[in-house]
Coordinates of C-alpha atoms in Angstrom, one line a residue:
Chain A
M26 CA 90.8 234.4 50.9
S27 CA 92.7 232.4 53.4
G28 CA 94.3 229.2 52.2
D29 CA 93.8 225.7 53.4
T30 CA 92.5 225.2 57.0
R31 CA 93.4 221.9 58.6
H32 CA 91.7 220.4 61.7
G33 CA 93.3 218.7 64.6
V34 CA 92.6 218.7 68.3
G35 CA 93.2 221.9 70.2
V36 CA 94.9 221.2 73.5
S37 CA 96.0 224.7 74.6
P38 CA 93.8 227.7 73.8
G39 CA 94.8 231.0 72.2
T40 CA 95.8 232.0 68.7
A41 CA 99.1 232.7 67.1
V42 CA 100.7 233.2 63.7
G43 CA 104.2 232.4 62.5
P44 CA 106.4 230.5 60.1
V45 CA 106.6 226.7 60.3
V46 CA 109.8 225.2 61.8
Q47 CA 109.9 221.5 61.5
V48 CA 111.4 219.3 64.2
A49 CA 113.1 216.5 62.3
P50 CA 112.5 213.0 63.7
P51 CA 115.6 210.8 64.4
V52 CA 116.5 208.6 61.4
R53 CA 117.5 205.0 61.8
P54 CA 120.3 203.5 59.8
P55 CA 119.0 202.1 56.5
D56 CA 118.5 198.4 56.4
D57 CA 120.4 198.3 53.1
E58 CA 123.4 200.3 54.3
P59 CA 126.3 198.6 52.5
A60 CA 129.4 197.3 54.3
P61 CA 132.1 199.9 53.9
A62 CA 134.4 199.4 50.9
D63 CA 137.1 201.4 52.6
A64 CA 137.2 201.0 56.4
E65 CA 139.5 203.9 56.9
A66 CA 137.4 206.3 54.9
A67 CA 134.3 205.1 56.8
T68 CA 136.0 205.7 60.1
A69 CA 137.1 209.2 59.0
Q70 CA 133.5 209.9 58.0
I71 CA 132.3 208.9 61.5
Q72 CA 135.0 211.1 63.2
A73 CA 134.0 214.0 61.0
A74 CA 130.3 213.5 61.8
L75 CA 130.9 213.4 65.5
A76 CA 133.1 216.6 65.3
T77 CA 130.3 218.4 63.4
V78 CA 127.7 217.3 66.0
A79 CA 130.0 218.5 68.8
G80 CA 130.4 221.8 67.0
D81 CA 126.7 222.2 66.5
L82 CA 126.0 221.5 70.2
D83 CA 128.6 224.0 71.3
A84 CA 127.0 226.6 69.0
Q85 CA 123.6 225.9 70.5
A86 CA 125.0 226.1 74.0
A87 CA 126.5 229.5 73.2
A88 CA 123.0 230.7 72.0
N89 CA 121.0 229.3 74.9
A90 CA 122.3 230.0 78.4
H91 CA 119.4 228.1 80.0
A92 CA 120.3 224.8 78.4
A93 CA 124.1 225.4 78.1
P94 CA 125.3 223.0 80.8
I95 CA 123.3 220.1 79.3
L96 CA 124.4 220.9 75.7
K97 CA 128.0 221.3 76.7
A98 CA 128.0 218.0 78.5
T99 CA 126.4 216.4 75.4
A100 CA 129.1 218.0 73.1
M101 CA 131.7 216.3 75.4
I102 CA 130.1 212.9 74.7
A103 CA 130.3 213.6 70.9
R104 CA 134.0 214.4 71.3
D105 CA 134.7 211.2 73.3
K106 CA 137.6 209.2 71.9
G107 CA 136.0 206.0 73.2
L108 CA 132.8 206.5 71.2
A109 CA 134.7 207.0 68.0
K110 CA 137.0 204.0 68.7
A111 CA 134.0 201.8 69.5
A112 CA 132.4 202.8 66.2
A113 CA 135.6 202.2 64.3
K114 CA 135.7 198.7 65.7
H115 CA 132.3 198.0 64.3
V116 CA 133.4 199.4 60.9
G117 CA 136.3 196.9 61.1
A118 CA 133.7 194.2 61.7
G119 CA 131.9 195.2 58.5
L120 CA 129.2 197.6 59.6
G121 CA 128.4 200.7 57.5
P122 CA 129.1 204.0 59.3
A123 CA 125.5 204.6 60.4
H124 CA 125.1 201.1 61.8
A125 CA 128.5 201.4 63.4
I126 CA 127.5 204.5 65.3
E127 CA 124.3 202.9 66.4
A128 CA 126.1 199.8 67.7
A129 CA 128.7 201.9 69.6
V130 CA 126.0 204.0 71.2
A131 CA 124.0 200.8 72.1
E132 CA 127.1 199.4 73.9
Y133 CA 127.6 202.4 76.1
A134 CA 123.9 202.7 76.7
A135 CA 123.7 199.2 78.0
Q136 CA 126.6 199.9 80.5
F137 CA 124.8 203.1 81.7
E138 CA 121.5 201.4 82.0
A139 CA 123.1 198.6 84.1
L140 CA 124.4 201.3 86.5
G141 CA 120.9 202.6 87.0
G142 CA 119.7 205.8 88.6
Y143 CA 121.3 209.0 87.3
F144 CA 123.6 207.1 84.9
A145 CA 120.6 205.5 83.2
E146 CA 119.1 209.0 82.6
R147 CA 122.2 210.0 80.7
V148 CA 121.4 207.4 78.1
T149 CA 119.1 210.0 76.5
D150 CA 122.0 212.4 75.9
L151 CA 124.1 209.6 74.5
K152 CA 121.3 208.5 72.2
D153 CA 120.9 212.1 71.1
V154 CA 124.5 212.3 70.1
G155 CA 124.1 209.0 68.2
D156 CA 121.0 210.2 66.4
R157 CA 122.6 213.4 65.3
A158 CA 125.8 211.7 64.1
I159 CA 123.7 209.1 62.2
A160 CA 121.7 212.0 60.5
E161 CA 125.1 213.6 59.7
V162 CA 126.6 210.6 58.0
L163 CA 123.4 210.0 56.1
G164 CA 123.2 213.7 55.0
V165 CA 119.7 214.3 56.5
P166 CA 118.7 217.2 58.8
A167 CA 119.8 216.9 62.5
P168 CA 116.9 215.5 64.6
G169 CA 115.4 217.9 67.2
V170 CA 114.5 221.5 67.2
P171 CA 116.6 223.7 65.0
S172 CA 117.7 227.0 66.5
L173 CA 115.0 229.6 66.1
S174 CA 115.8 233.2 64.9
G175 CA 112.3 234.7 65.4
P176 CA 108.7 233.9 66.4
S177 CA 108.1 230.4 65.1
V178 CA 105.4 227.7 65.1
V179 CA 107.1 224.5 66.1
V180 CA 105.8 221.5 64.2
A181 CA 106.8 217.9 65.0
H182 CA 105.5 214.3 64.8
D183 CA 105.4 214.5 68.6
L184 CA 107.6 216.3 71.1
A185 CA 109.7 214.2 73.5
P186 CA 110.7 215.7 76.8
A187 CA 114.4 215.6 75.8
Q188 CA 113.7 217.6 72.6
T189 CA 112.0 220.4 74.6
A190 CA 115.0 221.0 76.9
A191 CA 116.8 222.9 74.2
L192 CA 113.6 224.6 72.9
D193 CA 114.1 228.3 72.8
R194 CA 110.9 229.3 74.6
A195 CA 111.3 233.0 73.8
H196 CA 110.6 232.3 70.1
V197 CA 108.0 229.5 70.2
V198 CA 104.5 231.1 69.6
A199 CA 102.6 227.8 69.0
I200 CA 103.1 224.0 68.8
V201 CA 101.5 221.7 66.3
T202 CA 102.0 217.9 66.3
E203 CA 100.9 215.1 64.1
A204 CA 100.5 212.7 67.0
G205 CA 100.1 213.3 70.7
G206 CA 97.0 213.8 72.7
R207 CA 95.4 215.9 75.4
T208 CA 97.7 214.6 78.1
S209 CA 100.8 214.4 76.0
H210 CA 104.0 216.2 76.9
T211 CA 103.2 218.7 74.1
A212 CA 99.9 219.7 75.7
I213 CA 101.4 220.1 79.2
L214 CA 104.4 222.1 77.9
A215 CA 102.2 224.4 75.8
A216 CA 99.9 225.0 78.8
Q217 CA 102.9 225.8 81.0
M218 CA 104.1 228.3 78.4
G219 CA 100.6 229.7 77.9
I220 CA 100.8 229.3 74.1
P221 CA 98.3 227.6 71.7
A222 CA 98.8 224.0 70.7
V223 CA 97.1 221.7 68.2
V224 CA 97.8 217.9 68.2
Q225 CA 96.7 215.1 65.9
L226 CA 96.9 217.4 62.9
H227 CA 97.0 215.1 59.9
G228 CA 99.9 215.9 57.6
A229 CA 101.6 218.3 60.0
T230 CA 105.1 216.9 59.4
S231 CA 104.7 217.5 55.7
L232 CA 104.0 221.2 56.1
E233 CA 106.7 223.1 54.1
P234 CA 109.2 224.8 56.5
G235 CA 108.8 228.6 56.4
T236 CA 105.0 228.5 55.4
T237 CA 103.1 231.1 57.5
V238 CA 100.4 229.4 59.5
A239 CA 97.7 230.7 61.9
V240 CA 97.1 228.4 64.8
D241 CA 93.8 228.4 66.8
G242 CA 94.5 226.3 69.9
E243 CA 90.8 226.2 71.0
A244 CA 89.2 225.2 67.7
G245 CA 92.1 223.0 66.9
E246 CA 92.6 224.7 63.5
V247 CA 95.7 225.4 61.6
T248 CA 95.4 227.7 58.5
L249 CA 98.1 227.8 55.9
D250 CA 98.9 231.2 54.4
P251 CA 96.1 233.0 56.3
D252 CA 94.7 236.2 54.8
M253 CA 94.5 239.6 56.5
A254 CA 90.9 239.1 57.5
L255 CA 91.6 235.9 59.4
L256 CA 94.6 237.4 61.1
E257 CA 92.6 240.5 62.0
A258 CA 89.8 238.3 63.5
Q259 CA 92.3 236.3 65.5
R260 CA 93.9 239.5 66.8
E261 CA 90.6 240.9 67.8
R262 CA 89.8 237.7 69.6
R263 CA 93.1 237.8 71.5
E264 CA 92.4 241.3 72.6
R265 CA 88.8 240.4 73.7
R266 CA 90.2 237.4 75.6
A267 CA 92.9 239.4 77.3
A268 CA 90.3 242.1 78.3
A269 CA 87.8 239.5 79.5
L270 CA 90.4 237.6 81.6
A271 CA 91.8 240.9 83.1
G272 CA 88.2 241.8 84.2
V273 CA 88.1 239.3 87.0
S274 CA 90.6 238.8 89.8
G275 CA 90.9 237.4 93.3
P276 CA 89.6 234.2 94.8
G277 CA 87.6 231.9 92.5
A278 CA 83.9 231.9 92.8
T279 CA 80.8 231.1 90.8
R280 CA 78.6 234.0 89.7
D281 CA 76.4 233.5 92.8
G282 CA 79.4 233.5 95.1
H283 CA 80.1 229.8 95.7
A284 CA 83.8 229.7 96.4
V285 CA 86.1 227.4 94.3
A286 CA 89.7 228.0 95.3
L287 CA 92.1 228.5 92.4
L288 CA 95.5 227.1 93.1
A289 CA 98.8 226.5 91.3
N290 CA 100.6 223.2 90.5
I291 CA 104.4 223.6 91.2
G292 CA 107.4 221.3 91.1
G293 CA 110.3 223.3 92.7
V294 CA 111.6 226.5 94.1
D295 CA 111.6 228.4 90.8
D296 CA 108.0 227.5 90.2
A297 CA 107.1 228.5 93.7
V298 CA 108.7 232.0 93.3
A299 CA 106.9 232.5 90.0
A300 CA 103.5 231.2 91.2
G301 CA 103.8 233.1 94.5
A302 CA 103.7 236.4 92.6
Q303 CA 100.5 235.4 90.7
D304 CA 96.9 235.9 91.6
V305 CA 96.4 232.4 93.0
E306 CA 95.0 231.3 96.4
G307 CA 98.0 229.1 97.1
V308 CA 99.3 225.7 95.9
G309 CA 97.1 222.7 95.3
L310 CA 99.9 220.4 94.2
F311 CA 103.6 220.7 95.2
R312 CA 105.4 217.8 93.6
T313 CA 108.4 217.0 95.8
E314 CA 110.2 214.5 93.6
F315 CA 112.9 216.9 92.3
L316 CA 114.5 216.8 95.8
Y317 CA 115.0 213.1 95.7
L318 CA 115.2 211.8 92.2
S319 CA 118.8 213.0 91.4
A320 CA 120.1 212.4 95.0
T321 CA 122.3 209.3 95.6
A322 CA 121.4 209.3 99.3
L323 CA 118.4 210.4 101.2
P324 CA 119.0 214.2 101.9
S325 CA 119.2 215.1 105.6
V326 CA 116.1 216.5 107.3
E327 CA 117.8 219.9 107.5
E328 CA 118.7 219.8 103.8
Q329 CA 115.1 219.0 102.9
A330 CA 113.7 221.7 105.2
D331 CA 115.9 224.3 103.6
V332 CA 114.4 223.7 100.2
Y333 CA 110.9 223.5 101.7
R334 CA 111.3 226.9 103.4
K335 CA 112.2 228.4 100.0
V336 CA 109.1 226.9 98.4
L337 CA 106.7 227.9 101.3
E338 CA 107.9 231.5 101.7
P339 CA 106.5 233.0 98.5
F340 CA 103.0 232.0 99.6
G341 CA 102.9 233.8 103.0
S342 CA 99.8 232.6 104.8
R343 CA 98.3 231.0 101.7
R344 CA 97.8 227.3 101.7
V345 CA 100.4 224.9 100.2
V346 CA 99.3 221.4 99.6
V347 CA 102.4 219.1 99.5
R348 CA 102.3 215.7 97.8
T349 CA 104.7 213.4 99.6
L350 CA 107.3 211.6 97.6
D351 CA 105.7 209.9 94.5
A352 CA 108.6 207.6 93.4
G353 CA 108.6 204.0 92.2
A354 CA 110.0 201.8 89.5
D355 CA 109.3 204.4 86.7
K356 CA 110.9 207.2 88.8
P357 CA 113.5 205.1 90.7
L358 CA 115.3 206.5 93.7
A359 CA 119.0 205.7 93.9
F360 CA 118.8 205.1 97.6
A361 CA 115.4 203.3 97.9
N362 CA 115.1 201.1 94.8
L363 CA 112.9 198.1 95.3
G364 CA 114.0 196.7 92.0
E365 CA 112.7 196.3 88.5
E366 CA 109.0 195.8 88.0
E367 CA 107.0 194.4 85.1
N368 CA 104.4 197.1 85.4
P369 CA 105.7 200.1 87.4
A370 CA 102.4 202.1 87.1
L371 CA 100.7 199.3 89.1
G372 CA 103.7 198.6 91.3
R373 CA 105.2 199.7 94.6
R374 CA 105.1 203.4 94.0
G375 CA 103.9 206.4 96.0
L376 CA 102.6 205.5 99.4
R377 CA 103.3 201.9 98.7
L378 CA 107.1 202.6 98.5
C379 CA 106.9 204.7 101.6
Q380 CA 105.2 201.9 103.5
A381 CA 108.1 199.6 102.5
K382 CA 110.6 202.3 103.5
P383 CA 108.9 204.4 106.3
E384 CA 112.2 206.3 106.9
L385 CA 111.6 208.1 103.6
I386 CA 108.2 209.5 104.6
D387 CA 109.2 210.2 108.2
S388 CA 112.2 212.3 107.2
Q389 CA 110.1 214.2 104.6
L390 CA 107.4 214.9 107.1
A391 CA 109.9 216.0 109.7
A392 CA 111.5 218.4 107.2
L393 CA 108.1 219.8 106.2
A394 CA 107.1 220.3 109.9
L395 CA 110.3 222.2 110.5
A396 CA 109.8 224.4 107.4
A397 CA 106.1 225.0 108.3
R398 CA 107.0 226.1 111.8
D399 CA 109.7 228.4 110.6
T400 CA 107.6 230.1 107.8
G401 CA 104.2 230.0 109.5
A402 CA 102.8 228.6 106.2
D403 CA 99.5 226.8 105.9
V404 CA 101.0 223.4 105.0
R405 CA 98.7 220.4 104.2
V406 CA 100.3 217.1 103.2
M407 CA 98.8 214.4 101.1
A408 CA 99.9 211.0 100.0
P409 CA 99.9 209.6 96.5
M410 CA 98.6 206.2 95.4
V411 CA 96.3 205.6 98.2
A412 CA 93.7 202.8 97.5
T413 CA 92.3 201.9 100.9
A414 CA 91.1 203.4 104.1
E415 CA 93.8 201.5 106.0
E416 CA 96.5 203.2 103.9
A417 CA 94.9 206.6 104.5
A418 CA 94.8 205.9 108.3
W419 CA 98.5 204.8 108.2
F420 CA 99.5 208.1 106.4
A421 CA 97.3 210.2 108.7
S422 CA 99.0 208.7 111.8
R423 CA 102.5 209.4 110.4
V424 CA 101.5 213.0 109.6
A425 CA 100.1 213.5 113.1
A426 CA 103.2 212.0 114.6
A427 CA 105.3 214.5 112.7
G428 CA 103.3 217.3 114.3
L429 CA 101.7 218.6 111.0
P430 CA 98.1 219.8 111.3
K431 CA 96.4 218.5 108.2
S432 CA 96.6 215.3 106.2
G433 CA 95.0 214.3 102.9
V434 CA 95.0 211.7 100.2
M435 CA 95.4 211.9 96.4
I436 CA 92.4 210.2 94.8
E437 CA 93.9 208.7 91.7
V438 CA 93.0 205.1 92.2
P439 CA 89.4 204.3 91.3
A440 CA 89.2 202.2 94.5
A441 CA 89.8 205.3 96.6
A442 CA 87.2 207.2 94.7
L443 CA 84.5 204.5 95.0
R444 CA 85.2 204.1 98.7
S445 CA 85.9 207.7 99.4
R446 CA 83.4 207.7 102.3
H447 CA 85.7 205.5 104.3
V448 CA 89.0 206.7 102.8
L449 CA 88.2 210.4 103.4
A450 CA 86.9 209.8 107.0
E451 CA 90.6 209.0 107.9
V452 CA 92.0 212.3 106.7
D453 CA 91.1 216.1 106.4
F454 CA 90.8 216.4 102.6
G455 CA 91.1 214.6 99.2
S456 CA 92.6 215.8 95.9
L457 CA 91.7 214.1 92.6
G458 CA 94.7 213.5 90.4
T459 CA 92.7 213.3 87.2
N460 CA 95.6 212.2 85.0
D461 CA 96.3 209.0 86.9
L462 CA 92.6 208.6 87.7
A463 CA 91.9 208.5 84.0
Q464 CA 94.8 206.1 83.4
Y465 CA 93.6 203.6 86.1
T466 CA 89.9 204.0 85.3
M467 CA 90.4 203.5 81.5
A468 CA 93.3 200.9 81.9
A469 CA 95.3 203.0 79.5
D470 CA 99.0 203.8 80.0
R471 CA 99.6 207.6 80.2
M472 CA 102.9 207.1 78.4
E473 CA 101.2 205.5 75.4
G474 CA 100.4 208.3 73.0
E475 CA 98.3 206.0 70.8
L476 CA 95.8 205.7 73.7
S477 CA 95.4 209.4 74.3
D478 CA 91.7 209.3 73.4
L479 CA 91.0 206.9 76.2
L480 CA 92.8 209.2 78.6
D481 CA 90.6 212.2 77.8
P482 CA 89.4 213.6 81.1
W483 CA 86.0 214.2 79.6
Q484 CA 85.5 210.4 79.4
P485 CA 82.1 209.9 81.1
A486 CA 83.4 207.0 83.1
V487 CA 86.1 209.2 84.6
L488 CA 83.5 211.8 85.4
D489 CA 81.5 209.1 87.1
V490 CA 84.4 208.2 89.3
V491 CA 85.0 211.8 90.1
A492 CA 81.4 212.1 91.1
A493 CA 81.8 209.1 93.4
A494 CA 84.7 210.7 95.1
C495 CA 82.8 214.0 95.6
A496 CA 79.8 212.1 97.0
G497 CA 82.1 210.6 99.7
G498 CA 83.5 214.1 100.3
S499 CA 80.1 215.6 100.9
E500 CA 79.0 212.7 103.1
T501 CA 82.0 213.0 105.3
G502 CA 82.2 216.8 105.1
R503 CA 85.8 216.6 103.7
P504 CA 86.7 219.0 100.9
V505 CA 87.7 217.4 97.6
G506 CA 89.9 219.3 95.1
V507 CA 91.3 218.5 91.6
C508 CA 95.0 218.9 90.8
G509 CA 95.2 217.2 87.4
E510 CA 95.4 219.0 84.1
S511 CA 91.7 218.8 83.7
A512 CA 91.3 221.5 86.4
G513 CA 92.7 224.0 83.9
D514 CA 90.2 223.4 81.2
P515 CA 87.6 226.2 81.7
F516 CA 84.7 224.1 80.5
L517 CA 85.7 221.0 82.5
A518 CA 86.3 223.2 85.5
L519 CA 82.6 224.2 85.5
V520 CA 81.7 220.5 85.4
L521 CA 84.0 219.7 88.3
A522 CA 82.6 222.6 90.3
G523 CA 79.1 221.2 89.6
L524 CA 80.2 217.8 90.8
G525 CA 81.1 219.3 94.1
V526 CA 84.9 220.0 93.8
S527 CA 85.9 222.8 96.1
S528 CA 89.3 223.7 94.7
L529 CA 91.1 223.6 91.3
S530 CA 94.8 223.4 91.0
M531 CA 96.6 223.9 87.6
A532 CA 99.5 225.5 85.7
P533 CA 99.4 229.1 86.9
K534 CA 98.9 230.4 83.3
K535 CA 95.5 228.6 83.1
V536 CA 94.0 230.2 86.2
A537 CA 92.7 233.4 84.7
A538 CA 90.5 231.6 82.1
V539 CA 89.1 229.3 84.7
R540 CA 88.3 232.2 87.1
F541 CA 86.6 233.9 84.2
A542 CA 84.5 230.8 83.3
L543 CA 83.4 230.3 87.0
S544 CA 82.4 234.0 87.3
L545 CA 79.9 233.6 84.4
H546 CA 78.0 230.6 85.9
S547 CA 76.0 230.0 89.0
L548 CA 76.6 226.8 91.1
E549 CA 73.2 225.6 89.9
E550 CA 74.3 226.0 86.3
C551 CA 77.5 224.2 87.0
R552 CA 75.5 221.3 88.4
A553 CA 73.4 221.2 85.3
L554 CA 76.5 221.2 83.1
A555 CA 77.8 218.3 85.2
D556 CA 74.6 216.4 84.6
T557 CA 74.9 217.2 80.9
A558 CA 78.5 215.9 80.8
R559 CA 77.6 212.7 82.7
A560 CA 74.6 212.0 80.5
A561 CA 76.8 212.0 77.4
R562 CA 77.7 208.7 75.7
S563 CA 81.3 209.7 74.8
A564 CA 84.1 212.1 75.8
A565 CA 83.6 214.1 72.6
D566 CA 79.8 214.3 73.1
A567 CA 80.3 215.4 76.7
R568 CA 82.7 218.2 75.7
E569 CA 80.5 219.4 72.8
A570 CA 77.3 219.3 74.9
V571 CA 79.0 221.3 77.7
R572 CA 80.4 223.9 75.3
A573 CA 77.0 224.3 73.7
A574 CA 75.3 224.7 77.1
A575 CA 77.9 227.1 78.6
S576 CA 77.6 230.8 78.6
P577 CA 78.2 232.3 75.1
E578 CA 80.3 234.9 76.7
L579 CA 82.8 232.2 77.5
T580 CA 82.9 230.5 74.1
A581 CA 83.2 233.9 72.5
V582 CA 86.6 234.6 74.0
L583 CA 88.2 231.2 74.3
Chain B
M5 CA 154.2 204.3 86.8
P6 CA 153.1 207.1 89.3
Q7 CA 149.8 206.2 91.0
R8 CA 147.5 207.8 93.6
T9 CA 144.5 206.5 95.6
V10 CA 141.7 209.0 96.3
T11 CA 138.2 209.0 97.7
I12 CA 135.5 210.5 95.6
A13 CA 134.2 213.5 97.6
S14 CA 131.4 214.7 95.3
S15 CA 128.1 214.0 97.0
V16 CA 126.5 212.8 93.7
G17 CA 129.5 210.6 92.8
L18 CA 131.6 210.9 89.6
H19 CA 128.9 211.8 87.0
A20 CA 127.4 214.8 85.4
R21 CA 129.2 218.0 86.3
P22 CA 131.9 216.4 88.5
A23 CA 132.7 213.8 85.7
A24 CA 132.9 216.6 83.1
L25 CA 135.2 218.7 85.2
F26 CA 137.4 215.8 86.0
V27 CA 137.7 214.7 82.3
E28 CA 138.5 218.2 81.2
A29 CA 141.2 218.4 83.9
A30 CA 142.6 215.0 82.8
Q31 CA 142.6 216.1 79.1
G32 CA 144.4 219.3 80.2
T33 CA 147.3 217.4 81.6
G34 CA 148.2 216.2 78.0
L35 CA 149.1 212.8 79.5
D36 CA 147.7 209.3 79.4
V37 CA 145.7 209.2 82.6
E38 CA 143.7 206.2 83.8
I39 CA 141.2 205.8 86.6
G40 CA 139.8 202.6 88.0
R41 CA 139.0 200.5 91.1
A42 CA 141.5 198.3 92.8
G43 CA 141.7 194.9 91.1
E44 CA 139.6 196.0 88.1
E45 CA 140.6 197.2 84.6
A46 CA 141.1 201.0 84.6
V47 CA 139.4 203.3 82.1
D48 CA 140.8 206.2 80.1
A49 CA 140.3 209.3 82.3
T50 CA 140.1 211.6 79.3
S51 CA 136.9 209.8 78.1
I52 CA 133.7 211.2 79.5
L53 CA 131.9 208.0 78.6
G54 CA 134.6 205.8 80.1
V55 CA 134.5 207.8 83.4
M56 CA 130.7 207.8 83.5
A57 CA 130.6 204.1 82.8
L58 CA 133.0 203.5 85.7
G59 CA 130.1 204.7 87.9
A60 CA 132.2 205.7 90.9
K61 CA 130.0 206.7 93.8
H62 CA 130.5 209.1 96.6
G63 CA 132.9 207.8 99.2
E64 CA 134.4 205.2 96.9
E65 CA 138.2 204.8 96.5
V66 CA 139.6 205.0 93.0
I67 CA 143.2 204.7 91.7
L68 CA 144.7 207.2 89.3
T69 CA 147.7 206.4 87.2
A70 CA 149.6 208.6 84.7
D71 CA 152.7 208.3 82.6
G72 CA 155.1 210.8 81.2
D73 CA 156.8 214.1 82.2
G74 CA 155.1 215.8 85.1
A75 CA 153.0 212.8 85.9
D76 CA 153.4 213.3 89.6
A77 CA 152.3 216.9 89.6
A78 CA 149.4 216.1 87.2
L79 CA 148.2 213.3 89.6
E80 CA 148.4 215.7 92.6
S81 CA 146.1 218.2 90.9
L82 CA 143.6 215.5 89.9
V83 CA 143.6 214.1 93.4
A84 CA 142.9 217.6 94.8
L85 CA 140.0 217.9 92.3
L86 CA 138.4 214.6 93.3
S87 CA 138.8 215.5 97.0
R88 CA 136.4 218.4 96.6
D89 CA 132.6 218.2 96.4
L90 CA 132.5 219.4 92.8
D91 CA 128.7 219.2 92.6
A92 CA 128.3 221.6 95.5
E93 CA 130.3 224.3 93.8
E94 CA 128.4 226.8 91.7
G95 CA 129.8 227.7 88.3

């Protein structure tokens, strides 16, 4: 008999079994930390803690070639004389060792934040050193992911992007978190890695390390000490799933042959090379920010074109949809910073920034035109954060001036979806960014984990906005695709196809399941599923109703 | 005290990899080395946090000072290092 089965929310399908490895949360210095009785001893304790942290980071760097440069640089911060000196000064002023470390880190962090750009990003590394040293002086486990020696189920309160940099991907078989949501970093990471993940599992962080757990990322179940029968059933399901997914290949289509292009989301040259080798019809979202965010000056047209050629080449004559620079106050550019904003998600980001600094978009489009000419690739560019037909027309004119054949717009602002008839008339195609569309429709910050239920792409209001965008597409004869994470949910993909979406772009690992789901349903059935979803009262009801109405062949293997 | 003025050649400025390489080299001299801007208080060149907090950008002039035996030779080697685009070099 299997032990205890707990229920959370499945955010990445599949099943896996392994021992629990807990990711320790950072600890804050205790409020009642006493002033040091012996300042010299306290200073020595801080120095010893920093040395231990540096040693641990060096050891991790030696074991993990991928993250070694980051880890080595972080070890160097831990060895910094200045940090130890600053902490010693706070000990002299009467702070206990943990508070002294925290205060020293805060001083340097403030200096880096004032410098902005790349320097501000290094604050994460500095704070990581501080958190580790604080844990060391308090005698509690180091925060972050411990080094993994074999297949492991990583369990955390929630995974921050910084924590996953050092994650040994070869050994992580599943991720389970106590917090988080469908659009959280954990869900996105697990999907990229193609491993199961369960979030919002109550009591996850109190699971005993080393306990064997079986994770079902579709049902959202985690079973402690699973018995042979459960493990056997999961193994059979994995095999059935692999066989079913391997049974369909090539361009995406419904059972009755209605084409729905299956595309990859990529964010750089490595992604392009990996995705180019996959059974995908091209790229539906190429995020170009990586080229600009770490640069201190706008890269030259030739420098940009070099990178774009490398991204386009793996796709031959397949389409590559390029999203032009989506920067703003939350993703500031060192060379085009319009200053701090109270509310960056609603500020001068995306196309709005490019309208303020047209040289950015003109140089990017010139580089893309060069790369398209040299590679013969089917390049289609689209602008982020378009709200009005005027903005769409402005972008289309820039694209035409650069000599690129096709322009499009991201539909992520509800205004653009509701007025898609006019917005799409200005361009050749639209692409629904469902993550931001959900954020703006539901007025819920994507970065706020506590609001993840509101950001559920199954929210009927979000589906209504998608339907409005598709209606405008059909009226103007412009194709509308989806490039948010929702495109990779096999059940939601059916709904989107039924709403009239003509392409779905997702993490390449998700393509096979979506292709399989489409192949089991006719376009008419997809339309009926779309009606079912939109008739539901809540996101959970919509998801359940569609699952219940979808082909049993699909539910049997996912 | 021996002193040199040099222009930061690294295209990304003196942070990340360039800063780490410079600080390692400064530590390697075994001397007290400082780096700063003209007219401002210099920072300890063997401190990664100090050097990063300086925030020296590409094309900016900085002043290096060192004291002790072999200070001139040490400064020459550090000047040579800062005159290269450290970020463009693979390694």
